[in-house]
Short mmCIF file of C-alpha atoms in Angstrom, two decimals:
data_model
loop_
_atom_site.label_atom_id
_atom_site.label_comp_id
_atom_site.label_asym_id
_atom_site.label_seq_id
_atom_site.Cartn_x
_atom_site.Cartn_y
_atom_site.Cartn_z
CA UNK A 881 0.00 0.00 0.00
CA UNK A 882 2.85 2.39 0.80
CA UNK A 883 4.27 1.78 -2.65
CA UNK A 884 0.91 2.62 -4.24
CA UNK A 885 0.63 5.90 -2.32
CA UNK A 886 4.20 6.84 -3.25
CA UNK A 887 3.36 6.22 -6.90
CA UNK A 888 0.14 8.24 -6.60
CA UNK A 889 2.04 11.15 -5.02
CA UNK A 890 4.60 11.09 -7.81
CA UNK A 891 1.90 11.02 -10.49
CA UNK A 892 -0.01 13.92 -8.96
CA UNK A 893 3.18 15.95 -8.59
CA UNK A 894 4.11 15.24 -12.20
CA UNK A 895 0.65 16.25 -13.40
CA UNK A 896 0.62 19.62 -11.65
CA UNK A 897 4.24 20.57 -12.30
CA UNK A 898 4.39 19.79 -15.98
CA UNK A 899 5.61 22.58 -18.22
CA UNK A 900 2.89 25.09 -19.07
CA UNK A 901 3.84 26.21 -22.57
CA UNK A 902 1.49 28.22 -24.78
CA UNK A 903 0.42 26.49 -28.00
CA UNK A 904 -1.98 27.39 -30.77
CA UNK A 905 -5.08 25.22 -30.40
CA UNK A 906 -6.17 25.32 -34.03
CA UNK A 907 -5.54 27.37 -37.15
CA UNK A 908 -9.28 27.94 -37.59
CA UNK A 909 -8.84 30.14 -40.64
CA UNK A 910 -5.96 28.34 -42.29
CA UNK A 911 -3.13 30.64 -43.32
CA UNK A 912 -2.19 34.11 -42.18
CA UNK A 913 -5.64 35.68 -42.29
CA UNK A 914 -6.65 34.86 -38.72
CA UNK A 915 -10.04 33.69 -37.48
CA UNK A 916 -10.97 36.88 -35.60
CA UNK A 917 -11.56 34.74 -32.50
CA UNK A 918 -13.32 36.58 -29.68
CA UNK A 919 -16.03 36.30 -26.97
CA UNK A 920 -14.44 33.39 -25.06
CA UNK A 921 -16.56 31.92 -22.24
CA UNK A 922 -16.49 28.85 -20.02
CA UNK A 923 -19.79 26.95 -19.93
CA UNK A 924 -19.46 24.08 -17.48
CA UNK A 925 -16.02 23.01 -18.71
CA UNK A 926 -16.50 23.72 -22.41
CA UNK A 927 -15.03 26.79 -24.07
CA UNK A 928 -17.40 28.62 -26.41
CA UNK A 929 -16.12 31.31 -28.75
CA UNK A 930 -16.90 33.26 -31.88
CA UNK A 931 -14.67 32.69 -34.89
CA UNK A 932 -14.56 32.64 -38.69
CA UNK A 933 -12.96 29.86 -40.73
CA UNK A 934 -12.79 32.14 -43.75
CA UNK A 935 -15.76 30.45 -45.41
CA UNK A 936 -18.73 30.70 -43.05
CA UNK A 937 -18.22 34.10 -41.46
CA UNK A 938 -18.27 34.75 -37.72
CA UNK A 939 -20.11 31.86 -36.10
CA UNK A 940 -20.41 30.00 -32.78
CA UNK A 941 -17.57 27.55 -32.07
CA UNK A 942 -16.51 25.41 -29.12
CA UNK A 943 -13.22 23.88 -27.99
CA UNK A 944 -11.88 21.29 -25.55
CA UNK A 945 -8.32 22.52 -26.07
CA UNK A 946 -7.43 20.18 -28.94
CA UNK A 947 -7.35 20.72 -32.70
CA UNK A 948 -9.89 17.96 -33.33
CA UNK A 949 -12.10 19.18 -30.49
CA UNK A 950 -12.27 22.76 -31.77
CA UNK A 951 -15.30 22.84 -34.07
CA UNK A 952 -18.07 25.10 -35.31
CA UNK A 953 -21.20 24.41 -33.28
CA UNK A 954 -23.66 25.59 -35.92
CA UNK A 955 -23.59 27.61 -39.12
CA UNK A 956 -26.41 29.87 -37.94
CA UNK A 957 -26.31 32.11 -41.00
CA UNK A 958 -25.58 29.79 -43.96
CA UNK A 959 -24.28 32.70 -46.05
CA UNK A 960 -20.75 34.05 -45.84
CA UNK A 961 -22.00 36.96 -43.73
CA UNK A 962 -21.90 35.00 -40.48
CA UNK A 963 -24.38 35.37 -37.65
CA UNK A 964 -22.15 37.79 -35.69
CA UNK A 965 -23.23 36.14 -32.45
CA UNK A 966 -22.33 37.77 -29.14
CA UNK A 967 -23.27 38.55 -25.53
CA UNK A 968 -22.38 34.95 -24.58
CA UNK A 969 -23.77 34.09 -21.14
CA UNK A 970 -23.72 30.85 -19.15
CA UNK A 971 -27.17 30.17 -17.70
CA UNK A 972 -26.87 27.02 -15.60
CA UNK A 973 -24.95 25.16 -18.31
CA UNK A 974 -26.83 26.52 -21.32
CA UNK A 975 -25.25 29.21 -23.48
CA UNK A 976 -27.54 32.17 -24.20
CA UNK A 977 -26.51 34.72 -26.81
CA UNK A 978 -27.71 36.92 -29.64
CA UNK A 979 -27.30 36.00 -33.31
CA UNK A 980 -28.64 36.84 -36.76
CA UNK A 981 -29.57 33.86 -38.94
CA UNK A 982 -30.31 36.08 -41.96
CA UNK A 983 -34.05 35.53 -41.63
CA UNK A 984 -35.10 36.79 -38.20
CA UNK A 985 -32.57 39.55 -37.62
CA UNK A 986 -30.52 39.74 -34.39
CA UNK A 987 -32.46 37.77 -31.77
CA UNK A 988 -32.05 35.67 -28.62
CA UNK A 989 -30.59 32.17 -29.11
CA UNK A 990 -29.44 29.34 -26.87
CA UNK A 991 -27.10 26.36 -27.30
CA UNK A 992 -26.21 23.12 -25.55
CA UNK A 993 -23.08 22.78 -27.70
CA UNK A 994 -24.71 20.74 -30.48
CA UNK A 995 -26.03 21.75 -33.88
CA UNK A 996 -29.52 20.47 -33.08
CA UNK A 997 -29.48 22.08 -29.65
CA UNK A 998 -28.53 25.54 -30.97
CA UNK A 999 -31.88 27.23 -31.60
CA UNK A 1000 -33.68 30.54 -31.79
CA UNK A 1001 -35.42 31.19 -28.47
CA UNK A 1002 -37.84 33.89 -29.63
CA UNK A 1003 -38.25 36.26 -32.56
CA UNK A 1004 -38.88 39.31 -30.39
CA UNK A 1005 -38.77 41.82 -33.27
CA UNK A 1006 -40.75 39.99 -35.93
CA UNK A 1007 -39.16 39.42 -39.31
CA UNK A 1008 -35.82 40.86 -40.36
CA UNK A 1009 -35.80 43.55 -37.67
CA UNK A 1010 -33.05 43.39 -35.04
CA UNK A 1011 -33.68 43.21 -31.31
CA UNK A 1012 -31.15 45.40 -29.51
CA UNK A 1013 -30.58 43.08 -26.55
CA UNK A 1014 -27.63 43.34 -24.16
CA UNK A 1015 -26.43 42.67 -20.63
CA UNK A 1016 -27.54 39.02 -20.48
CA UNK A 1017 -27.42 37.81 -16.86
CA UNK A 1018 -28.00 34.43 -15.20
CA UNK A 1019 -30.52 34.95 -12.41
CA UNK A 1020 -31.14 31.61 -10.73
CA UNK A 1021 -31.43 29.76 -14.04
CA UNK A 1022 -33.35 32.53 -15.81
CA UNK A 1023 -31.69 34.71 -18.46
CA UNK A 1024 -32.45 38.35 -17.67
CA UNK A 1025 -31.53 40.95 -20.28
CA UNK A 1026 -32.16 44.47 -21.49
CA UNK A 1027 -33.74 45.55 -24.79
CA UNK A 1028 -33.52 48.98 -26.45
CA UNK A 1029 -31.67 50.39 -23.47
CA UNK A 1030 -34.75 50.42 -21.22
CA UNK A 1031 -36.96 47.32 -21.40
CA UNK A 1032 -36.14 44.58 -18.91
CA UNK A 1033 -36.82 41.03 -20.20
CA UNK A 1034 -36.43 37.46 -19.01
CA UNK A 1035 -36.23 34.05 -20.64
CA UNK A 1036 -36.30 30.45 -19.47
CA UNK A 1037 -35.20 29.30 -22.91
CA UNK A 1038 -38.70 28.88 -24.35
CA UNK A 1039 -40.79 31.18 -26.54
CA UNK A 1040 -43.60 31.35 -23.97
CA UNK A 1041 -41.16 31.88 -21.13
CA UNK A 1042 -39.49 34.86 -22.83
CA UNK A 1043 -41.28 38.08 -21.98
CA UNK A 1044 -40.93 41.63 -20.74
CA UNK A 1045 -40.63 42.28 -17.02
CA UNK A 1046 -40.78 46.07 -17.01
CA UNK A 1047 -41.07 48.64 -19.79
CA UNK A 1048 -41.67 52.35 -20.41
CA UNK A 1049 -45.23 51.59 -21.53
CA UNK A 1050 -46.30 50.39 -18.09
CA UNK A 1051 -46.08 51.68 -14.53
CA UNK A 1052 -46.25 55.33 -15.62
CA UNK A 1053 -43.21 55.38 -17.87
CA UNK A 1054 -40.66 53.34 -15.99
CA UNK A 1055 -37.44 52.79 -17.94
CA UNK A 1056 -34.38 50.79 -16.99
CA UNK A 1057 -30.67 51.08 -17.49
CA UNK A 1058 -29.07 47.76 -16.54
CA UNK A 1059 -25.36 48.49 -16.32
CA UNK A 1060 -22.57 45.95 -16.70
CA UNK A 1061 -21.70 46.36 -13.00
CA UNK A 1062 -24.79 44.52 -11.74
CA UNK A 1063 -24.63 42.04 -8.87
CA UNK A 1064 -26.30 38.62 -8.62
CA UNK A 1065 -26.59 37.49 -5.02
CA UNK A 1066 -28.57 34.52 -3.73
CA UNK A 1067 -30.54 34.22 -6.97
CA UNK A 1068 -31.42 37.92 -7.09
CA UNK A 1069 -30.02 40.47 -9.54
CA UNK A 1070 -29.38 43.95 -8.17
CA UNK A 1071 -29.09 46.76 -10.68
CA UNK A 1072 -29.56 50.43 -11.34
CA UNK A 1073 -33.08 51.23 -12.54
CA UNK A 1074 -34.57 54.56 -13.47
CA UNK A 1075 -38.15 55.76 -13.33
CA UNK A 1076 -39.74 59.17 -13.68
CA UNK A 1077 -40.32 59.52 -9.95
CA UNK A 1078 -37.16 58.28 -8.24
CA UNK A 1079 -34.43 58.70 -10.85
CA UNK A 1080 -31.52 56.21 -10.90
CA UNK A 1081 -31.95 54.00 -7.84
CA UNK A 1082 -31.31 50.48 -6.53
CA UNK A 1083 -33.63 47.80 -7.94
CA UNK A 1084 -33.69 44.03 -7.82
CA UNK A 1085 -35.29 41.19 -9.76
CA UNK A 1086 -35.70 37.46 -9.30
CA UNK A 1087 -36.73 37.02 -12.93
CA UNK A 1088 -40.44 37.54 -12.31
CA UNK A 1089 -42.59 40.63 -12.83
CA UNK A 1090 -43.75 40.62 -9.20
CA UNK A 1091 -40.17 40.23 -8.00
CA UNK A 1092 -38.85 43.23 -9.97
CA UNK A 1093 -39.03 46.05 -7.45
CA UNK A 1094 -37.32 49.14 -6.11
CA UNK A 1095 -35.13 48.24 -3.12
CA UNK A 1096 -34.66 51.73 -1.73
CA UNK A 1097 -34.97 55.35 -2.82
CA UNK A 1098 -31.57 56.37 -1.42
CA UNK A 1099 -31.71 59.94 -2.68
CA UNK A 1100 -35.34 61.11 -2.90
CA UNK A 1101 -36.24 63.04 -6.02
CA UNK A 1102 -35.67 62.57 -9.73
CA UNK A 1103 -31.86 62.97 -9.58
CA UNK A 1104 -31.39 59.54 -8.02
CA UNK A 1105 -28.44 58.08 -6.12
CA UNK A 1106 -26.78 56.46 -9.16
CA UNK A 1107 -25.80 53.14 -7.52
CA UNK A 1108 -22.96 51.35 -9.35
CA UNK A 1109 -19.92 49.06 -9.03
CA UNK A 1110 -21.89 46.34 -7.24
CA UNK A 1111 -19.91 43.61 -5.48
CA UNK A 1112 -21.05 40.78 -3.22
CA UNK A 1113 -18.97 40.13 -0.11
CA UNK A 1114 -20.05 37.20 2.05
CA UNK A 1115 -23.75 37.55 1.33
CA UNK A 1116 -23.86 41.34 1.45
CA UNK A 1117 -24.00 43.50 -1.63
CA UNK A 1118 -21.75 46.58 -1.59
CA UNK A 1119 -21.94 49.48 -4.02
CA UNK A 1120 -21.14 53.14 -4.53
CA UNK A 1121 -23.98 55.69 -4.40
CA UNK A 1122 -24.69 59.28 -3.43
CA UNK A 1123 -27.27 60.65 -1.05
CA UNK A 1124 -27.81 64.18 0.23
CA UNK A 1125 -24.43 63.95 2.00
CA UNK A 1126 -22.55 63.03 -1.17
CA UNK A 1127 -20.85 59.85 -2.35
CA UNK A 1128 -20.37 56.90 -0.04
CA UNK A 1129 -19.94 53.15 0.24
CA UNK A 1130 -23.30 51.45 0.77
CA UNK A 1131 -24.38 47.90 1.51
CA UNK A 1132 -27.62 45.98 1.15
CA UNK A 1133 -29.18 42.67 2.11
CA UNK A 1134 -31.92 43.25 -0.48
CA UNK A 1135 -34.39 44.96 1.85
CA UNK A 1136 -35.20 48.64 2.34
CA UNK A 1137 -34.13 48.77 6.02
CA UNK A 1138 -31.11 46.59 5.27
CA UNK A 1139 -29.79 49.04 2.67
CA UNK A 1140 -27.58 51.45 4.61
CA UNK A 1141 -24.62 53.77 4.29
CA UNK A 1142 -21.34 52.19 5.42
CA UNK A 1143 -19.17 55.27 5.23
CA UNK A 1144 -19.00 58.57 3.39
CA UNK A 1145 -16.11 58.85 0.97
CA UNK A 1146 -13.30 61.20 1.96
CA UNK A 1147 -14.20 63.52 -0.92
CA UNK A 1148 -18.00 63.11 -1.03
CA UNK A 1149 -18.71 66.05 -3.35
CA UNK A 1150 -15.42 65.96 -5.26
CA UNK A 1151 -14.82 65.97 -8.98
CA UNK A 1152 -13.71 62.32 -8.98
CA UNK A 1153 -17.12 61.04 -7.86
CA UNK A 1154 -17.68 57.80 -6.00
CA UNK A 1155 -15.70 54.67 -5.26
CA UNK A 1156 -14.73 52.43 -8.17
CA UNK A 1157 -13.35 48.93 -8.84
CA UNK A 1158 -15.02 47.30 -5.82
CA UNK A 1159 -13.27 43.94 -5.32
CA UNK A 1160 -13.86 41.10 -2.85
CA UNK A 1161 -10.66 39.63 -1.42
CA UNK A 1162 -11.54 36.84 1.00
CA UNK A 1163 -14.30 38.81 2.72
CA UNK A 1164 -12.68 42.24 2.64
CA UNK A 1165 -13.91 44.88 0.22
CA UNK A 1166 -11.16 46.77 -1.61
CA UNK A 1167 -11.86 49.79 -3.78
CA UNK A 1168 -10.33 52.98 -5.10
CA UNK A 1169 -11.37 56.48 -4.07
CA UNK A 1170 -10.06 60.01 -4.03
CA UNK A 1171 -9.19 62.28 -1.15
CA UNK A 1172 -7.91 64.93 -3.53
CA UNK A 1173 -6.67 67.45 -1.01
CA UNK A 1174 -4.89 64.97 1.28
CA UNK A 1175 -3.95 61.62 -0.27
CA UNK A 1176 -5.18 61.73 -3.86
CA UNK A 1177 -6.69 58.75 -5.67
CA UNK A 1178 -5.60 55.70 -3.61
CA UNK A 1179 -6.43 52.17 -2.43
CA UNK A 1180 -9.04 51.73 0.32
CA UNK A 1181 -10.70 48.81 2.09
CA UNK A 1182 -13.81 48.16 4.19
CA UNK A 1183 -15.09 45.44 6.51
CA UNK A 1184 -18.65 46.79 6.23
CA UNK A 1185 -18.40 49.22 9.14
CA UNK A 1186 -17.58 52.93 9.23
CA UNK A 1187 -14.62 52.34 11.55
CA UNK A 1188 -13.32 49.56 9.35
CA UNK A 1189 -13.42 51.64 6.16
CA UNK A 1190 -9.89 52.97 5.86
CA UNK A 1191 -7.11 53.97 3.51
CA UNK A 1192 -4.82 50.99 2.91
CA UNK A 1193 -1.76 53.00 1.90
CA UNK A 1194 -0.87 56.38 0.44
CA UNK A 1195 1.16 54.75 -2.34
CA UNK A 1196 2.04 58.05 -4.02
CA UNK A 1197 2.66 60.19 -0.91
CA UNK A 1198 0.80 63.44 -0.54
CA UNK A 1199 -1.88 64.80 -2.82
CA UNK A 1200 -0.73 63.16 -6.12
CA UNK A 1201 -2.67 60.08 -7.25
CA UNK A 1202 -1.28 56.55 -7.36
CA UNK A 1203 -4.20 55.65 -9.65
CA UNK A 1204 -4.76 52.00 -8.64
CA UNK A 1205 -6.19 49.93 -11.48
CA UNK A 1206 -7.02 46.37 -12.59
CA UNK A 1207 -7.81 45.23 -9.02
CA UNK A 1208 -7.78 41.42 -9.07
CA UNK A 1209 -8.09 38.85 -6.29
CA UNK A 1210 -5.67 35.95 -6.71
CA UNK A 1211 -6.40 33.53 -3.87
CA UNK A 1212 -6.37 36.12 -1.10
CA UNK A 1213 -3.79 38.52 -2.52
CA UNK A 1214 -4.90 41.70 -4.24
CA UNK A 1215 -2.92 42.48 -7.40
CA UNK A 1216 -3.24 45.85 -9.09
CA UNK A 1217 -1.33 48.55 -10.94
CA UNK A 1218 -0.25 51.84 -9.38
CA UNK A 1219 2.45 54.47 -9.41
CA UNK A 1220 4.42 55.60 -6.39
CA UNK A 1221 5.50 58.77 -8.18
CA UNK A 1222 8.96 57.38 -8.91
CA UNK A 1223 8.57 54.15 -10.88
CA UNK A 1224 5.58 54.83 -13.10
CA UNK A 1225 2.50 52.61 -13.35
CA UNK A 1226 3.72 49.18 -12.20
CA UNK A 1227 2.55 45.84 -10.77
CA UNK A 1228 1.68 45.94 -7.06
CA UNK A 1229 0.12 43.60 -4.51
CA UNK A 1230 -1.55 44.05 -1.11
CA UNK A 1231 -2.57 41.94 1.86
CA UNK A 1232 -4.67 44.81 3.21
CA UNK A 1233 -1.95 46.36 5.36
CA UNK A 1234 0.26 49.33 4.60
CA UNK A 1235 3.43 47.29 5.11
CA UNK A 1236 2.06 44.48 2.94
CA UNK A 1237 1.19 46.79 0.05
CA UNK A 1238 4.30 46.70 -2.13
CA UNK A 1239 5.47 46.92 -5.70
CA UNK A 1240 6.00 43.43 -7.15
CA UNK A 1241 8.18 44.31 -10.12
CA UNK A 1242 9.21 47.34 -12.13
CA UNK A 1243 8.63 46.26 -15.73
CA UNK A 1244 8.20 49.74 -17.21
CA UNK A 1245 5.17 48.35 -19.00
CA UNK A 1246 1.56 48.92 -19.98
CA UNK A 1247 -0.70 46.32 -18.32
CA UNK A 1248 -4.05 44.70 -19.15
CA UNK A 1249 -6.11 41.49 -18.83
CA UNK A 1250 -5.33 40.61 -15.19
CA UNK A 1251 -6.62 37.04 -14.71
CA UNK A 1252 -6.57 34.64 -11.77
CA UNK A 1253 -5.57 31.39 -13.47
CA UNK A 1254 -6.10 28.90 -10.65
CA UNK A 1255 -3.87 30.71 -8.17
CA UNK A 1256 -1.40 32.43 -10.47
CA UNK A 1257 -1.78 35.93 -11.90
CA UNK A 1258 -1.59 35.96 -15.69
CA UNK A 1259 -1.62 39.27 -17.50
CA UNK A 1260 -0.64 41.07 -20.68
CA UNK A 1261 2.26 43.51 -20.55
CA UNK A 1262 3.61 45.79 -23.26
CA UNK A 1263 7.37 45.95 -22.72
CA UNK A 1264 9.80 47.67 -25.06
CA UNK A 1265 12.02 44.60 -25.45
CA UNK A 1266 9.28 42.08 -26.29
CA UNK A 1267 6.17 43.99 -27.29
CA UNK A 1268 2.75 43.06 -25.93
CA UNK A 1269 2.98 39.47 -24.65
CA UNK A 1270 1.65 37.13 -21.96
CA UNK A 1271 3.23 37.30 -18.48
CA UNK A 1272 2.60 35.66 -15.11
CA UNK A 1273 3.40 36.41 -11.48
CA UNK A 1274 3.47 34.57 -8.17
CA UNK A 1275 3.76 37.88 -6.31
CA UNK A 1276 7.57 38.04 -6.24
CA UNK A 1277 10.04 39.91 -8.43
CA UNK A 1278 11.79 36.70 -9.51
CA UNK A 1279 8.49 34.95 -10.08
CA UNK A 1280 7.14 37.64 -12.41
CA UNK A 1281 8.20 36.48 -15.86
CA UNK A 1282 7.18 36.45 -19.49
CA UNK A 1283 5.34 33.23 -20.34
CA UNK A 1284 6.42 33.23 -23.97
CA UNK A 1285 7.42 35.71 -26.64
CA UNK A 1286 4.82 34.38 -29.07
CA UNK A 1287 5.77 36.91 -31.76
CA UNK A 1288 9.53 37.13 -31.14
CA UNK A 1289 11.29 40.45 -30.80
CA UNK A 1290 9.76 43.85 -30.29
CA UNK A 1291 6.64 42.99 -32.29
CA UNK A 1292 3.50 42.04 -30.37
CA UNK A 1293 1.31 38.94 -30.40
CA UNK A 1294 -1.36 40.99 -28.60
CA UNK A 1295 -2.78 38.31 -26.26
CA UNK A 1296 -6.37 39.00 -25.22
CA UNK A 1297 -9.55 37.41 -23.83
CA UNK A 1298 -7.78 35.33 -21.14
CA UNK A 1299 -10.29 32.67 -20.05
CA UNK A 1300 -9.79 29.83 -17.56
CA UNK A 1301 -11.57 26.54 -18.26
CA UNK A 1302 -10.64 23.84 -15.76
CA UNK A 1303 -6.85 23.49 -15.97
CA UNK A 1304 -6.62 25.37 -19.28
CA UNK A 1305 -5.95 29.04 -19.87
CA UNK A 1306 -7.33 30.00 -23.27
CA UNK A 1307 -6.53 33.25 -25.01
CA UNK A 1308 -6.29 34.84 -28.43
CA UNK A 1309 -2.93 35.73 -29.98
CA UNK A 1310 -1.13 36.36 -33.28
CA UNK A 1311 2.21 34.64 -33.85
CA UNK A 1312 2.85 36.54 -37.07
CA UNK A 1313 2.26 33.45 -39.21
CA UNK A 1314 -1.30 32.32 -38.58
CA UNK A 1315 -3.01 35.58 -37.73
CA UNK A 1316 -5.30 36.03 -34.72
CA UNK A 1317 -6.13 32.51 -33.50
CA UNK A 1318 -7.07 30.55 -30.37
CA UNK A 1319 -4.19 29.61 -28.03
CA UNK A 1320 -4.02 27.60 -24.82
CA UNK A 1321 -1.85 26.87 -21.81
CA UNK A 1322 -2.75 23.44 -20.47
CA UNK A 1323 -1.79 21.69 -17.27
CA UNK A 1324 -2.54 24.51 -14.84
CA UNK A 1325 -3.04 23.36 -11.26
CA UNK A 1326 -6.68 22.75 -10.45
CA UNK A 1327 -8.40 25.75 -8.90
CA UNK A 1328 -9.39 23.66 -5.89
CA UNK A 1329 -5.72 22.88 -5.25
CA UNK A 1330 -5.10 26.56 -4.56
CA UNK A 1331 -7.64 27.09 -1.78
CA UNK A 1332 -5.91 27.89 1.47
CA UNK A 1333 -8.23 26.03 3.81
CA UNK A 1334 -7.74 23.55 6.61
CA UNK A 1335 -9.54 20.26 6.17
CA UNK A 1336 -12.03 19.47 8.90
CA UNK A 1337 -13.05 16.07 7.60
CA UNK A 1338 -11.49 12.79 6.56
CA UNK A 1339 -12.49 10.03 4.15
CA UNK A 1340 -12.33 6.37 5.12
CA UNK A 1341 -11.28 4.14 3.51
CA UNK A 1342 -8.99 5.86 1.03
CA UNK A 1343 -8.39 4.40 -1.60
CA UNK A 1344 -12.04 3.44 -1.94
CA UNK A 1345 -13.82 0.84 -4.07
CA UNK A 1346 -17.55 1.49 -3.57
CA UNK A 1347 -18.22 3.96 -0.77
CA UNK A 1348 -16.45 5.80 2.02
CA UNK A 1349 -17.41 7.34 5.34
CA UNK A 1350 -17.29 11.12 5.68
CA UNK A 1351 -15.83 11.76 9.15
CA UNK A 1352 -16.46 15.39 10.07
CA UNK A 1353 -14.91 17.18 13.04
CA UNK A 1354 -15.70 20.64 14.34
CA UNK A 1355 -19.31 20.87 13.14
CA UNK A 1356 -22.41 18.76 12.74
CA UNK A 1357 -23.47 17.07 9.52
CA UNK A 1358 -26.44 18.94 8.03
CA UNK A 1359 -28.40 19.05 4.79
CA UNK A 1360 -27.14 22.56 3.98
CA UNK A 1361 -23.69 21.14 3.25
CA UNK A 1362 -22.85 20.95 -0.44
CA UNK A 1363 -20.67 18.08 -1.62
CA UNK A 1364 -18.74 18.42 -4.89
CA UNK A 1365 -16.41 15.95 -6.58
CA UNK A 1366 -13.80 17.03 -9.13
CA UNK A 1367 -11.62 14.89 -11.36
CA UNK A 1368 -7.88 15.35 -11.67
CA UNK A 1369 -8.32 17.96 -14.40
CA UNK A 1370 -10.44 20.08 -12.05
CA UNK A 1371 -13.72 19.38 -13.85
CA UNK A 1372 -16.83 19.22 -11.67
CA UNK A 1373 -18.41 15.80 -12.14
CA UNK A 1374 -20.82 15.63 -9.21
CA UNK A 1375 -22.61 18.13 -6.95
CA UNK A 1376 -25.27 17.39 -4.36
CA UNK A 1377 -26.58 18.19 -0.89
CA UNK A 1378 -25.37 15.82 1.81
CA UNK A 1379 -27.98 13.40 3.10
CA UNK A 1380 -25.68 10.91 4.83
CA UNK A 1381 -22.07 10.57 5.90
CA UNK A 1382 -21.82 7.44 3.73
CA UNK A 1383 -20.86 8.55 0.21
CA UNK A 1384 -21.35 6.14 -2.70
CA UNK A 1385 -18.70 6.52 -5.42
CA UNK A 1386 -19.19 3.18 -7.14
CA UNK A 1387 -20.09 4.90 -10.42
CA UNK A 1388 -16.71 6.67 -10.61
CA UNK A 1389 -13.99 5.21 -12.79
CA UNK A 1390 -10.61 4.32 -11.31
CA UNK A 1391 -8.53 7.45 -10.79
CA UNK A 1392 -7.71 10.46 -8.65
CA UNK A 1393 -10.43 12.80 -7.37
CA UNK A 1394 -10.96 15.70 -4.97
CA UNK A 1395 -13.98 16.03 -2.69
CA UNK A 1396 -14.98 19.56 -1.71
CA UNK A 1397 -17.28 20.11 1.26
CA UNK A 1398 -18.95 23.53 1.32
CA UNK A 1399 -20.74 24.99 4.32
CA UNK A 1400 -21.34 28.49 5.66
CA UNK A 1401 -19.62 30.01 2.63
CA UNK A 1402 -16.40 28.09 3.25
CA UNK A 1403 -14.99 24.98 1.63
CA UNK A 1404 -12.55 22.23 2.59
CA UNK A 1405 -11.03 19.62 0.31
CA UNK A 1406 -9.61 16.12 0.50
CA UNK A 1407 -8.10 14.03 -2.27
CA UNK A 1408 -9.16 10.43 -2.70
CA UNK A 1409 -8.49 7.51 -5.00
CA UNK A 1410 -11.08 5.24 -6.58
CA UNK A 1411 -9.70 1.74 -7.04
CA UNK A 1412 -12.28 -0.93 -7.91
#
């Protein structure tokens, strides 16, 4: 048995430490023309994208990271025009999007990844007319979206189940502006809605007409409070808004009395407006705000109380701005760009303390596309010596390196659309030979391997043939616990509520797995081996 575990350990180590070298997935449009790949999205372990093979125009494609597995899902518009699909949104494993099949105009579609399962949901604007739909959002399995900049609609994927929730023609001229910085929390979408009485205020919807309501009139009158930059932190929704006292950080539990001011911003009536880039880092809210006459535009944090809403660090001392940007949580560390007034706009990190807020590396670069790729920061940097290429960082100077100079020399491959799917990092790049095509870095560590949690349960026996006992310490077994099982590639293969501490895994094939136990917003993991 010891020999078997030693072998298992070696295999797992080899799997997660293999070289992660970028490679073109497929030359979709053969030659140097490029496929114009864009709109990458993960839908339950499958990458969907829009691309053109040079014959069919821009159409819906999917990829599993291999040449053979990268295929057009459906030629929606059979002409060379292409359907120009977009607004890809994962709604509980079904892809919703807009497309034009050349007959119905731009309308709402859905796909399960097959030709037969890629269908028009509803011809909202009859005939060839286009429906201007945008901001598709998954609200508890319902696709909520906006039409014509003001009508709020919903769809369950059927013609009958696709209808308007609110519109200017009802409720005395109510119109909506659903911004991209909405927040979905506990199956409810919070957003900025505007009507002729209250102005821009905080609204919510559960995907039903009755459940689409004003949460709170924060600033009475037609001017409105302009809520924006929504971010959920441990079951509370934070946002920036202004009341009679000016701009502040607000929070809401979805009720009128539970929607309250956390703290006024240091420059509540200033030119720079409210807080921006609200980011959740392990239960702490980080954001950027200006105190123009003291510290300038700097990094702040909040624990949801006035006393706990504080400046993290005056990175560029005095009144000049450090201009923090691209705030990104990478497994409990906040990465961002900022200038200290000496080194220009560079890569920084923060643990929420002044001493722990430091510059990572001085690249003298332009940054974009910060992405948490299963515990490692990947990003695009434009550096004079190598052009715009893909980089990564572990938070140290030595560990911040170029991944590959895909277009060698000072020319740029222009990586974009970084998208994590399981243990793959997909992106678009141009190597100078094939044009703009789909690329991939495979063999990333599984996301669940990166969670810094202490296991409070064990599995016995392990290895297991048919079933094992879940031995939990520190809390009681209850039906609110969510059990998830992932394979070695990090793909979710099973998810269920716990009904017993005896877990049947007889249907699993021989191999290595990870069990994740989720309760009270926290998760713990244990690896196990199935050996029939």
